[in-house]
XYZ file of C-alpha atoms in Angstrom:
734
model
C 0.000 0.000 0.000
C 3.046 2.326 0.085
C 2.402 3.078 -3.589
C -1.083 4.372 -2.719
C 0.306 6.842 -0.204
C 3.102 7.951 -2.528
C 0.679 8.677 -5.422
C -1.689 10.653 -3.200
C 1.199 12.655 -1.682
C 2.613 13.375 -5.130
C -0.606 14.932 -6.457
C -1.127 16.793 -3.171
C 2.307 18.396 -3.460
C 2.210 18.796 -7.261
C -1.319 19.850 -8.239
C -2.048 19.267 -11.945
C -2.380 22.329 -14.205
C -5.786 23.935 -14.620
C -6.612 22.439 -18.035
C -5.737 18.932 -16.847
C -7.883 19.399 -13.754
C -10.803 20.411 -15.960
C -10.289 17.323 -18.113
C -10.274 15.253 -14.925
C -13.563 16.795 -13.810
C -15.125 16.030 -17.210
C -13.914 12.428 -17.046
C -15.162 12.158 -13.462
C -18.585 13.266 -14.684
C -18.584 10.870 -17.648
C -17.648 7.984 -15.370
C -20.780 8.272 -13.259
C -23.334 5.544 -13.803
C -26.100 7.707 -15.239
C -23.751 9.377 -17.729
C -22.401 6.015 -18.887
C -25.988 4.796 -19.267
C -26.806 7.915 -21.267
C -23.882 7.169 -23.614
C -25.407 3.718 -24.133
C -28.765 5.373 -24.864
C -27.147 7.609 -27.493
C -25.472 4.549 -29.004
C -28.873 2.844 -29.097
C -30.426 5.803 -30.913
C -27.543 5.773 -33.401
C -28.109 2.044 -33.907
C -31.802 2.669 -34.450
C -31.096 5.187 -37.176
C -28.538 2.801 -38.728
C -31.078 -0.041 -38.470
C -28.549 -2.255 -36.681
C -30.266 -4.863 -34.511
C -27.066 -6.137 -32.888
C -26.020 -2.645 -31.833
C -29.442 -1.934 -30.372
C -29.359 -5.115 -28.324
C -25.846 -4.416 -27.083
C -26.790 -0.854 -26.096
C -29.692 -2.173 -24.017
C -27.487 -4.731 -22.243
C -24.844 -2.014 -21.809
C -27.395 -0.052 -19.758
C -28.063 -3.225 -17.763
C -24.319 -3.682 -17.128
C -24.097 -0.114 -15.865
C -27.086 -0.631 -13.603
C -25.675 -3.874 -12.158
C -22.291 -2.299 -11.446
C -23.931 -0.032 -8.847
C -25.104 -2.651 -6.326
C -21.949 -4.726 -6.901
C -19.585 -1.890 -6.030
C -21.747 -0.668 -3.144
C -21.620 -4.124 -1.576
C -17.810 -4.068 -1.624
C -17.617 -0.452 -0.452
C -19.724 -1.073 2.638
C -18.000 -4.376 3.321
C -14.497 -2.895 3.526
C -15.209 0.707 4.585
C -11.954 2.263 3.413
C -11.363 5.960 4.104
C -11.059 8.193 1.053
C -7.774 10.027 0.433
C -9.256 13.471 1.155
C -10.069 12.408 4.736
C -6.293 12.343 5.352
C -6.497 9.222 7.513
C -3.751 7.365 5.660
C -3.733 4.866 2.841
C -4.664 1.830 4.943
C -7.565 3.032 7.085
C -10.473 0.564 7.036
C -13.463 0.534 9.399
C -14.890 -2.744 8.145
C -18.545 -3.583 7.410
C -20.874 -0.591 7.701
C -24.130 0.604 6.172
C -23.583 4.275 5.413
C -20.442 5.817 6.895
C -19.766 8.991 4.899
C -16.293 9.116 3.386
C -15.512 5.473 4.158
C -16.454 4.122 0.742
C -13.213 4.399 -1.186
C -12.543 0.733 -1.967
C -13.151 -0.149 -4.749
C -13.799 2.665 -7.223
C -17.336 2.687 -8.616
C -16.287 4.799 -11.615
C -13.574 2.274 -12.478
C -15.875 -0.709 -12.055
C -18.652 0.752 -14.234
C -16.384 2.090 -16.987
C -14.283 -1.088 -17.243
C -17.449 -3.218 -17.170
C -18.681 -1.358 -20.251
C -15.238 -1.535 -21.866
C -15.071 -5.313 -21.393
C -18.656 -5.757 -22.558
C -18.370 -3.747 -25.780
C -14.870 -5.078 -26.545
C -16.344 -8.566 -26.930
C -18.679 -7.480 -29.736
C -16.606 -4.676 -31.260
C -12.996 -5.902 -30.957
C -11.684 -3.200 -33.305
C -12.565 -0.593 -30.706
C -11.057 -2.527 -27.789
C -8.107 -0.159 -27.359
C -10.337 2.921 -27.294
C -12.837 1.383 -24.855
C -10.147 0.457 -22.349
C -8.276 3.736 -22.843
C -11.454 5.646 -22.046
C -12.022 3.563 -18.907
C -8.397 3.996 -17.834
C -8.600 7.766 -18.327
C -11.724 7.946 -16.173
C -10.044 5.876 -13.464
C -6.589 7.474 -13.411
C -7.252 11.078 -14.433
C -10.805 11.470 -13.147
C -10.296 9.623 -9.857
C -6.653 9.131 -8.820
C -5.310 12.465 -10.096
C -8.140 14.338 -8.362
C -7.384 12.362 -5.166
C -10.879 10.921 -5.065
C -9.460 7.380 -4.885
C -6.271 5.501 -4.168
C -4.555 3.717 -7.034
C -5.442 0.298 -5.617
C -9.111 1.352 -5.503
C -9.254 1.839 -9.263
C -7.110 -1.222 -10.002
C -9.417 -3.523 -8.043
C -12.491 -1.694 -9.343
C -11.260 -2.105 -12.899
C -10.596 -5.813 -12.387
C -14.072 -6.338 -10.952
C -15.531 -4.330 -13.829
C -13.756 -6.467 -16.432
C -15.018 -9.602 -14.723
C -18.588 -8.266 -14.553
C -18.585 -6.968 -18.136
C -17.150 -10.218 -19.493
C -19.697 -12.285 -17.563
C -22.632 -10.208 -18.856
C -21.273 -10.264 -22.417
C -20.984 -14.046 -22.335
C -24.381 -14.509 -20.698
C -26.229 -12.415 -23.284
C -24.114 -13.341 -26.307
C -26.694 -15.641 -27.955
C -29.376 -12.944 -27.781
C -27.108 -10.096 -28.905
C -25.551 -12.035 -31.774
C -29.002 -13.158 -32.934
C -29.639 -9.547 -33.874
C -26.609 -9.467 -36.184
C -27.582 -11.861 -38.906
C -30.916 -13.148 -40.099
C -31.218 -16.690 -41.432
C -30.760 -15.363 -44.949
C -27.481 -13.731 -43.966
C -28.711 -10.159 -44.139
C -28.839 -7.863 -41.112
C -32.075 -7.773 -39.208
C -33.651 -4.402 -39.683
C -34.953 -2.404 -36.796
C -38.379 -2.622 -38.363
C -38.216 -6.398 -37.835
C -37.073 -6.002 -34.238
C -39.109 -3.003 -33.119
C -41.771 -2.381 -35.771
C -44.054 -4.903 -34.079
C -42.538 -5.259 -30.603
C -45.554 -6.956 -29.132
C -45.226 -9.814 -31.611
C -41.661 -10.338 -30.418
C -42.662 -9.892 -26.790
C -44.758 -12.976 -26.308
C -44.824 -13.091 -22.522
C -45.298 -10.595 -19.739
C -41.817 -10.881 -18.314
C -40.185 -9.660 -21.492
C -42.502 -6.667 -21.649
C -41.956 -5.919 -17.992
C -38.196 -6.244 -18.462
C -38.287 -3.426 -21.017
C -40.625 -1.367 -18.849
C -38.323 -1.888 -15.861
C -35.235 -1.004 -17.885
C -36.524 2.272 -19.298
C -38.484 3.395 -16.247
C -35.493 2.472 -14.069
C -33.128 4.572 -16.170
C -35.600 7.459 -16.162
C -36.341 7.375 -12.441
C -33.108 6.151 -10.839
C -30.794 8.422 -12.819
C -29.564 11.536 -11.057
C -31.292 11.137 -7.695
C -28.370 12.985 -6.112
C -27.928 15.613 -8.836
C -29.924 18.206 -6.933
C -30.252 19.035 -3.267
C -33.512 18.416 -1.459
C -36.115 21.055 -2.265
C -37.617 23.276 0.403
C -39.869 22.778 2.093
C -41.667 19.491 1.514
C -38.638 17.306 0.843
C -36.519 18.882 3.552
C -39.259 18.784 6.187
C -39.919 15.101 5.599
C -36.187 14.328 5.625
C -35.585 16.299 8.819
C -38.565 14.631 10.501
C -37.132 11.245 9.532
C -33.761 12.201 11.030
C -35.364 13.331 14.278
C -37.435 10.141 14.511
C -34.254 8.086 14.189
C -32.387 10.204 16.705
C -35.269 9.889 19.179
C -35.792 6.199 18.344
C -39.481 6.911 17.771
C -41.380 5.009 15.081
C -44.846 6.468 15.587
C -44.799 10.244 16.106
C -42.715 12.355 13.692
C -41.285 15.635 14.966
C -39.815 18.710 13.312
C -37.473 20.857 15.385
C -38.644 18.860 18.385
C -42.345 19.625 17.892
C -44.962 17.042 16.749
C -45.171 17.063 12.961
C -48.437 15.338 12.045
C -48.774 17.050 8.677
C -48.901 13.671 6.920
C -49.505 10.098 8.139
C -46.688 7.822 9.223
C -46.065 5.552 6.218
C -43.715 7.960 4.435
C -41.419 8.189 7.462
C -41.215 4.423 7.877
C -40.229 3.927 4.238
C -37.762 6.835 4.217
C -36.133 5.745 7.455
C -35.559 2.243 6.074
C -34.050 3.643 2.863
C -31.762 6.057 4.726
C -30.557 3.122 6.796
C -29.301 1.464 3.620
C -28.176 4.434 1.501
C -27.331 6.932 4.230
C -28.635 10.435 4.910
C -28.294 11.581 1.314
C -30.486 12.655 -1.563
C -30.328 9.111 -2.922
C -31.261 7.647 0.458
C -34.289 9.887 0.776
C -35.504 9.670 -2.815
C -34.816 6.027 -3.677
C -38.191 4.730 -2.380
C -40.050 7.178 -4.636
C -38.114 6.018 -7.710
C -38.690 2.366 -6.813
C -42.407 3.048 -6.370
C -42.400 4.723 -9.793
C -41.152 1.512 -11.407
C -43.838 -0.429 -9.527
C -46.482 2.068 -10.678
C -45.435 1.487 -14.307
C -45.893 -2.247 -13.725
C -49.342 -1.665 -12.249
C -50.303 0.532 -15.209
C -49.145 -2.208 -17.559
C -51.376 -4.790 -15.896
C -54.406 -2.478 -15.734
C -54.286 -1.674 -19.450
C -53.346 -5.269 -20.307
C -56.326 -6.609 -18.341
C -58.691 -4.154 -20.018
C -57.401 -4.162 -23.607
C -54.504 -6.597 -24.003
C -50.718 -6.665 -23.718
C -50.130 -4.191 -26.513
C -52.064 -1.474 -24.736
C -50.377 -2.361 -21.431
C -46.870 -2.076 -22.832
C -47.507 1.244 -24.539
C -49.379 2.653 -21.519
C -46.523 1.899 -19.126
C -43.921 3.299 -21.523
C -45.973 6.480 -21.978
C -46.273 6.885 -18.215
C -42.544 6.371 -17.647
C -41.669 9.101 -20.164
C -44.084 11.818 -18.976
C -42.708 14.889 -17.206
C -44.952 15.195 -14.152
C -44.819 11.481 -13.358
C -41.012 11.416 -13.391
C -40.907 14.640 -11.389
C -43.240 13.346 -8.668
C -41.505 9.994 -8.394
C -38.080 11.586 -8.008
C -38.968 13.578 -4.898
C -39.327 12.757 -1.225
C -43.081 13.267 -0.949
C -46.180 11.343 0.062
C -47.546 11.331 -3.493
C -45.509 8.352 -4.818
C -46.919 6.139 -2.050
C -50.402 7.582 -2.493
C -50.447 7.187 -6.285
C -48.917 3.700 -6.308
C -51.289 2.161 -3.773
C -54.297 3.966 -5.258
C -53.430 2.438 -8.635
C -52.866 -0.943 -6.992
C -56.401 -0.641 -5.616
C -57.670 0.115 -9.125
C -55.808 -2.899 -10.547
C -57.386 -5.257 -8.007
C -60.779 -3.689 -8.670
C -60.372 -4.250 -12.434
C -59.411 -7.865 -11.751
C -62.509 -8.295 -9.580
C -64.580 -6.960 -12.458
C -62.931 -9.243 -15.032
C -62.529 -12.406 -12.931
C -65.881 -12.924 -11.281
C -64.938 -16.285 -9.743
C -62.398 -14.500 -7.484
C -64.159 -11.148 -7.276
C -64.410 -11.058 -3.477
C -60.709 -11.775 -2.973
C -59.706 -9.004 -5.372
C -62.176 -6.580 -3.777
C -60.645 -7.250 -0.358
C -57.177 -6.597 -1.795
C -58.469 -3.455 -3.527
C -59.929 -1.950 -0.366
C -56.830 -2.969 1.612
C -54.724 -0.954 -0.853
C -57.040 2.002 -0.232
C -56.132 1.763 3.454
C -52.407 1.861 2.687
C -52.934 4.889 0.400
C -54.781 6.638 3.240
C -51.928 5.792 5.618
C -49.633 7.560 3.162
C -51.648 10.681 2.332
C -54.594 10.981 4.709
C -58.367 11.118 4.042
C -57.928 11.740 0.299
C -56.609 8.165 0.132
C -60.242 6.953 0.386
C -61.223 8.541 -2.950
C -61.283 5.221 -4.914
C -64.337 4.098 -2.916
C -66.749 6.767 -4.320
C -65.208 6.233 -7.766
C -66.115 2.536 -7.638
C -69.613 3.327 -6.376
C -70.287 5.825 -9.166
C -69.020 3.346 -11.757
C -71.173 0.517 -10.405
C -74.199 2.783 -10.054
C -74.236 3.853 -13.706
C -73.225 0.495 -15.184
C -75.418 -1.733 -13.080
C -78.344 -3.449 -14.804
C -80.382 -3.176 -11.603
C -82.791 -0.399 -10.843
C -81.377 2.394 -8.733
C -83.223 1.318 -5.593
C -82.334 -2.368 -6.015
C -78.717 -1.387 -6.559
C -78.640 0.602 -3.335
C -80.312 -2.209 -1.356
C -77.967 -4.897 -2.670
C -74.739 -2.933 -2.416
C -75.053 -0.908 0.758
C -74.085 -3.791 3.051
C -71.254 -4.964 0.786
C -69.849 -1.444 0.425
C -70.063 -0.775 4.165
C -68.312 -4.048 4.978
C -65.517 -3.512 2.455
C -65.051 0.106 3.546
C -64.254 -1.134 7.048
C -61.031 -2.644 5.705
C -59.215 0.650 4.959
C -60.567 2.201 8.164
C -59.168 -0.705 10.165
C -55.824 -0.213 8.419
C -55.455 3.450 9.382
C -57.374 3.629 12.665
C -54.682 2.224 15.038
C -52.077 4.839 14.172
C -54.521 7.761 14.157
C -56.002 6.660 17.471
C -52.543 6.361 18.989
C -51.305 9.786 17.876
C -54.616 11.368 18.869
C -54.218 9.968 22.366
C -50.646 11.299 22.536
C -50.883 14.524 20.510
C -54.526 15.572 20.409
C -53.887 19.135 19.247
C -51.519 18.184 16.413
C -53.786 15.361 15.225
C -56.864 17.602 15.248
C -54.884 20.146 13.256
C -54.071 17.446 10.714
C -57.762 16.790 9.985
C -59.000 20.386 10.201
C -56.056 22.482 9.052
C -54.067 20.202 6.772
C -57.085 18.688 5.031
C -60.367 20.591 5.432
C -58.928 24.123 5.435
C -56.568 23.327 2.572
C -59.594 22.379 0.504
C -61.739 25.340 1.522
C -59.140 28.100 1.374
C -55.736 28.447 -0.218
C -52.726 28.358 2.063
C -49.070 29.358 1.771
C -49.709 30.902 -1.637
C -50.724 27.565 -3.174
C -53.780 28.852 -4.982
C -54.916 29.009 -8.577
C -57.943 29.386 -10.880
C -60.436 26.605 -11.550
C -58.650 25.717 -14.828
C -55.275 25.420 -12.996
C -54.856 21.738 -13.832
C -55.540 22.137 -17.563
C -52.085 23.599 -18.359
C -50.570 21.418 -15.623
C -51.731 18.271 -17.409
C -50.900 19.593 -20.888
C -47.303 20.156 -19.846
C -47.089 17.532 -17.110
C -48.237 14.697 -19.385
C -45.988 15.892 -22.228
C -45.333 14.462 -24.810
C -48.542 12.405 -24.534
C -51.102 15.029 -23.486
C -52.676 15.635 -26.903
C -52.731 11.900 -27.601
C -54.808 11.510 -24.442
C -57.234 14.157 -25.719
C -57.487 12.270 -29.013
C -58.020 9.002 -27.094
C -60.818 10.586 -25.053
C -62.511 11.858 -28.223
C -62.131 8.451 -29.883
C -63.644 6.637 -26.894
C -66.622 8.964 -27.055
C -67.109 8.300 -30.772
C -66.935 4.541 -30.259
C -70.148 4.529 -28.225
C -72.934 2.537 -29.760
C -75.636 5.027 -30.775
C -76.300 7.159 -27.684
C -75.289 4.524 -25.142
C -72.807 5.276 -22.342
C -69.107 4.658 -22.743
C -67.954 1.082 -22.580
C -67.418 -0.120 -19.031
C -63.611 -0.152 -19.221
C -63.412 3.365 -20.579
C -66.084 4.642 -18.209
C -64.203 3.317 -15.162
C -61.047 5.203 -16.114
C -63.062 8.290 -17.069
C -64.760 8.275 -13.660
C -61.364 7.979 -11.983
C -59.906 10.879 -13.986
C -62.907 13.199 -13.724
C -63.415 12.633 -9.999
C -59.837 13.657 -9.216
C -59.793 16.476 -11.757
C -63.009 18.016 -10.442
C -62.080 17.502 -6.787
C -58.679 19.163 -7.049
C -59.995 21.897 -9.355
C -62.597 22.796 -6.726
C -59.988 22.719 -3.974
C -58.677 26.160 -3.071
C -55.219 24.757 -2.362
C -53.473 23.708 -5.576
C -50.084 22.238 -6.424
C -49.078 20.425 -9.659
C -48.313 17.095 -8.000
C -51.801 16.831 -6.450
C -53.164 15.695 -9.816
C -50.568 12.909 -10.255
C -53.046 10.027 -9.568
C -54.765 10.702 -12.915
C -51.570 10.142 -14.930
C -51.578 6.294 -14.923
C -55.263 6.245 -15.937
C -54.543 8.733 -18.731
C -51.609 6.573 -19.817
C -53.947 3.563 -20.093
C -56.094 5.430 -22.608
C -53.001 6.522 -24.516
C -51.796 2.918 -24.584
C -55.119 1.777 -26.023
C -55.231 4.345 -28.824
C -51.635 3.633 -29.842
C -52.251 -0.104 -29.756
C -55.234 0.394 -32.057
C -53.145 2.673 -34.224
C -50.336 0.170 -34.721
C -52.367 -3.025 -34.870
C -55.975 -2.638 -35.848
C -57.616 0.688 -36.488
C -55.302 3.456 -37.782
C -56.510 7.009 -37.210
C -55.565 10.315 -38.725
C -53.245 11.776 -36.087
C -51.979 14.690 -38.178
C -53.660 17.342 -36.028
C -52.533 15.567 -32.843
C -48.912 15.716 -33.949
C -49.346 19.339 -35.012
C -50.535 20.327 -31.535
C -47.787 18.252 -29.885
C -45.095 19.872 -32.014
C -46.545 23.300 -31.273
C -46.383 22.699 -27.533
C -42.858 21.300 -27.863
C -41.807 24.393 -29.800
C -43.237 26.679 -27.126
C -41.353 24.729 -24.463
C -38.216 25.081 -26.561
C -38.597 28.861 -26.347
C -39.196 28.788 -22.573
C -35.523 29.036 -21.486
C -35.144 32.217 -23.535
C -37.686 33.848 -21.222
C -34.836 34.147 -18.709
C -33.189 36.667 -21.020
C -36.408 38.650 -21.388
C -36.773 38.597 -17.606
C -33.280 40.113 -17.381
C -31.833 36.993 -15.784
C -29.294 35.982 -18.450
C -26.976 34.500 -15.809
C -29.415 31.635 -15.399
C -29.595 30.836 -19.119
C -27.456 28.015 -20.455
C -27.254 25.458 -23.239
C -27.684 22.926 -20.434
C -31.226 24.253 -19.946
C -31.944 24.280 -23.669
C -30.708 20.732 -24.387
C -33.743 18.738 -23.101
C -36.194 20.875 -25.075
C -34.066 20.639 -28.231
C -33.692 16.860 -28.054
C -37.395 16.289 -27.428
C -38.413 18.631 -30.262
C -36.082 16.823 -32.685
C -37.457 13.418 -31.656
C -41.044 14.630 -32.082
C -40.204 15.911 -35.553
C -38.962 12.400 -36.386
C -42.156 10.908 -34.896
C -44.265 13.226 -37.047
C -42.200 12.256 -40.110
C -42.891 8.547 -39.596
C -46.562 9.130 -38.806
C -46.980 10.880 -42.160
C -45.769 7.629 -43.750
C -48.096 5.588 -41.535
C -45.210 3.838 -39.807
C -47.016 3.940 -36.513
C -44.659 1.837 -34.407
C -41.704 3.970 -35.415
C -43.765 7.038 -34.659
C -44.640 5.730 -31.172
C -40.991 4.893 -30.523
C -39.901 8.436 -31.319
C -42.610 10.021 -29.172
C -41.343 7.856 -26.316
C -37.749 8.857 -27.133
C -38.818 12.517 -26.982
C -40.016 12.137 -23.392
C -37.175 9.803 -22.426
C -34.434 12.113 -23.712
C -36.100 15.147 -22.170
C -36.115 13.584 -18.716
C -32.666 12.012 -18.934
C -30.883 15.071 -20.326
C -32.641 17.325 -17.808
C -31.291 15.204 -14.968
C -27.805 14.904 -16.374
C -27.264 18.496 -17.569
C -30.054 20.866 -16.567
C -30.397 20.006 -12.885
C -26.654 20.381 -12.120
C -26.746 23.783 -13.848
C -29.717 24.884 -11.760
C -28.023 23.535 -8.644
C -25.185 26.034 -9.072
C -27.579 28.858 -8.220
C -29.240 27.365 -5.145
C -27.995 28.776 -1.863
C -29.269 26.563 0.953
C -27.098 23.475 0.474
C -23.826 25.471 0.126
C -24.714 27.440 3.233
C -25.619 24.273 5.117
C -22.344 22.677 4.074
C -20.497 25.764 5.325
C -22.257 25.463 8.699
C -21.162 21.866 9.060
C -17.586 22.746 8.145
C -17.068 26.076 9.907
C -19.345 26.139 12.963
C -18.332 24.029 15.989
C -21.081 21.797 17.321
C -20.993 23.464 20.756
C -21.115 27.028 19.359
C -24.189 29.261 19.348
C -25.832 29.425 15.919
C -28.868 31.466 14.885
C -30.840 32.146 11.736
C -31.611 35.864 11.532
C -34.809 36.209 9.485
C -33.978 32.916 7.772
C -34.666 29.306 8.672
C -35.142 26.404 6.292
C -35.060 22.662 6.994
C -32.391 22.276 4.299
C -30.001 24.270 6.485
C -30.658 21.809 9.313
C -30.090 18.774 7.101
C -26.922 19.900 5.339
C -25.638 21.724 8.408
C -26.125 18.679 10.618
C -27.950 20.590 13.367
C -31.051 22.639 14.137
C -30.973 26.245 15.325
C -33.541 28.898 16.278
C -34.894 31.563 13.948
C -34.547 35.074 15.417
C -36.750 37.999 14.371
C -37.607 39.807 17.601
C -34.187 41.287 18.463
C -31.579 43.238 16.521
C -28.532 41.677 14.901
C -26.406 43.742 17.297
C -28.036 41.969 20.240
C -26.833 38.636 18.878
C -23.305 39.676 17.955
C -22.582 41.554 21.181
C -22.655 38.354 23.220
C -19.382 37.450 24.947
C -19.173 33.885 23.586
C -18.493 32.916 19.930
C -21.761 33.455 18.073
C -22.531 32.472 14.487
C -25.436 33.911 12.507
C -26.912 33.163 9.082
C -28.352 36.389 7.754
C -29.758 37.586 4.392
C -27.983 40.533 2.821
C -31.064 42.694 3.398
C -30.609 42.396 7.197
C -26.811 42.513 7.296
C -26.615 45.757 9.267
C -24.693 45.881 12.537
C -22.464 48.241 14.490
C -20.814 45.267 16.178
C -17.648 44.021 14.422
C -18.046 40.676 12.692
C -16.266 38.532 10.127
C -17.851 36.923 7.069
C -17.115 33.201 6.945
C -19.186 32.263 3.895
C -21.352 33.915 1.247
C -23.850 32.235 -1.109
C -25.845 34.028 -3.814
C -28.610 32.628 -5.981
C -32.166 31.625 -5.243
C -34.114 29.791 -2.594
C -37.426 28.068 -3.271
C -39.282 30.043 -0.585
C -37.404 33.350 -0.842
C -36.632 33.952 -4.501
C -33.284 35.549 -5.274
C -31.246 35.959 -2.118
C -27.718 36.377 -0.813
C -26.938 34.690 2.491
C -23.992 35.300 4.791
C -22.568 33.160 7.547
C -20.984 35.590 9.993
C -19.238 35.360 13.363
C -18.817 38.008 16.024
C -15.326 39.302 16.779
C -14.553 38.783 20.449
């Protein structure tokens, strides 16, 4: 290990020149798992355009190899627990098995393992590029990791060896499938049209469809979880409450700054606490459950549409959902909505199965109403909304008279409704007995008053959710409108909609009307309608590709128009006299999606509907992936709370007095590693004149004092709840 110490000491004493450091930072970025996966995605798109089946298969398995390298390297990291070079604990400092010790995850290098895994994998199928693949991996490992003193030399050597072993194993395991895409029996290359023009003919069983759904939704949702700090206040409040529950060893009553925090039920905190135990107190640790639930929600959507209209509709519905903006946004945040949406949709799936499989109807109804209880334990009373949806559906589609329907169903409905109440009652009864005031506030303030009157500026007009859904369900929003119109036209004479369509319509309209009438509005409230909308989109595209082609020219025209308007959106920063926030990084997602939609429109004009669907999906997929990889890091540069919190943790001793003067956000507590009081009732002089060392976080607007002080840190940019702001961390001069 002497070589490790010598290499680290050499680069510490002889820092590389600026240009080489910048190259190292670029290579460090390219060596991250999501960037390597994105390179595979670009290779797959290139292969699609070149109509190369072998290359498309290898790009898909390349993404899989990148995804598998993550858990492999994490297992080794937490098994050995080696200190990173920048901790200055020596080159042979190991703490052994641990779950999430920050900084003790040096051995082996994840960048080296992932990059060499891809190099070994692609070298097997493209031997002429072997030198370049391995040179790229070596540059990432040596320049991007060792030179920057992020890893010891032995870390990247062992990581590279493990990566070669993993990449070679995957290449060998999938070789028959990948090579089958190279030559057809006649000796000519299989065209993409043969492989992807009719994907449902090639996908003959559910597991293959679900494998593709898992792959693409996983890349969309799991990429870049740590590329942005937690957002104030929802994410940071839930994270801080989880931290305080762990510190107090309390599993039942969440607190925030030591006070009961019964703003949402308990399920979110249980799930988040378990995830943080595995992944640590980090953005990934807090957000991972939401991303995992997003993948599960895509599965559920697949089975709902498949049960109603067949596997083709299920596959397309789940792919549409995975590539829509609002869905990916909701399921990448630490919020209650991912739990609420997933278990609400699980309830709908079981209800659909009870409707389709009458011999096991009661079992599926019990499972459906049980899922309602879990949704209510995640979000509160709104979790019970599926029950009136089912009643309305049954009421209008029952062959019984209205009175007979009521007589026959009232007992059944009452009995089934007891199931979700039994699921949530124990926790609510417990917290009410312990914290009566906070629990009463939850029902009256956090639910009833939020509906009746807007709070915290979260208000909007009655049509608020129309633009939210147009943009949030992009690039599929206008296809949903066309699907709704088509379902209406398919009615027989003046009869109601078919039962399957009417059930989803009832679901969508109930939520849309309810949240439109609510005075309190936020975009993510409407998220439960997205899977149901995706089911309709899946059906219309399945009809389009397989049975009943429609004229979608106007639909594509409206979609391209909306995409063009979104493409112009970043330029509004210049008109708003905020050119410092404008960047090509912001423009890239809109440009890529617009180009893909142009290609989709091109193929639709030639009635190549499967190609057209693929490119619409690519438009959403590239938008989300490029936003996470490029746009979010650019935005992160202008956020002030995490840098200020990091400065607190680094510069303020744990036993020192710390105050927030007219500023206090949970993100400062999380990234600063401590809570502190917010002061507004005394002057800044009164804080700084104290005889002991006193530290204060203060906005520039209030930085006025006659008492001498020193500025320890300054951060300028924007905060979610304050707009543009400049914060200072100051200390009194004793």
